[in-house]
């Protein structure tokens, strides 16, 4: 899936082959550092970019909600 959880790009999809990503806002000192995490949810493995400011339990809950909403739209 490669959807960002938390940070500047929360909810946006970013496709990168790296395991680490730093995003900086133009004309600002704001930045977000993301680490690619793989979650085993609903019997499948999904990848998300998790901002370093988000704890793992929050990231899992957000990932579950993203997947539930995606399934509702199908």
C-alpha positions as CSV (number, residue, x, y, z in Angstrom):
1,X,0.0,0.0,0.0
2,X,2.8,2.4,0.9
3,X,0.5,4.9,2.6
4,X,2.0,7.4,5.1
5,X,0.8,7.2,8.7
6,X,1.4,10.4,10.6
7,X,3.6,13.3,9.8
8,X,3.4,15.8,6.9
9,X,2.2,13.3,4.3
10,X,-0.4,11.5,6.5
11,X,-2.7,9.5,4.3
12,X,-0.8,10.0,1.1
13,X,0.8,7.2,-0.9
14,X,4.5,7.2,-1.6
15,X,6.2,4.6,-3.7
16,X,9.9,4.2,-2.8
17,X,12.3,1.3,-2.7
18,X,14.0,2.6,0.5
19,X,13.2,1.7,4.1
20,X,13.7,5.2,5.3
21,X,12.3,8.5,4.0
22,X,12.6,12.1,5.1
23,X,10.1,14.7,3.8
24,X,10.7,18.5,4.3
25,X,8.2,21.2,3.8
26,X,9.3,24.0,1.5
27,X,9.8,27.4,3.2
28,X,9.5,25.8,6.7
29,X,11.5,24.0,9.3
30,X,8.9,21.2,9.4
31,X,10.0,17.7,8.4
32,X,8.9,14.2,8.9
33,X,10.9,11.0,9.0
34,X,9.3,7.8,7.9
35,X,10.3,4.2,8.3
36,X,8.7,1.5,6.1
37,X,6.8,-1.0,8.3
38,X,5.2,-4.2,7.2
39,X,2.0,-5.3,9.1
40,X,0.3,-8.6,9.0
41,X,-3.4,-7.6,9.0
42,X,-6.5,-9.5,7.9
43,X,-4.4,-12.5,6.7
44,X,-2.1,-10.4,4.4
45,X,1.1,-8.4,4.6
46,X,0.8,-4.7,3.9
47,X,3.5,-2.0,3.9
48,X,3.1,1.5,5.3
49,X,5.3,4.5,5.9
50,X,5.2,5.2,9.6
51,X,6.3,8.6,10.9
52,X,8.9,8.3,13.7
53,X,6.6,10.3,15.9
54,X,3.8,7.7,15.8
55,X,4.0,4.8,18.2
56,X,3.5,1.2,16.9
57,X,0.1,0.6,18.4
58,X,-1.3,3.9,16.9
59,X,0.2,2.9,13.5
60,X,-1.4,-0.5,13.6
61,X,-4.8,1.0,14.5
62,X,-4.5,3.6,11.7
63,X,-3.5,0.9,9.2
64,X,-6.5,-1.2,10.2
65,X,-8.8,1.7,9.7
66,X,-7.3,2.5,6.3
67,X,-7.8,-1.1,5.2
68,X,-11.4,-1.2,6.5
69,X,-12.2,2.0,4.6
70,X,-10.6,0.6,1.4
71,X,-12.7,-2.6,1.6
72,X,-15.9,-0.6,2.2
73,X,-15.2,1.4,-1.1
74,X,-14.8,-1.8,-3.2
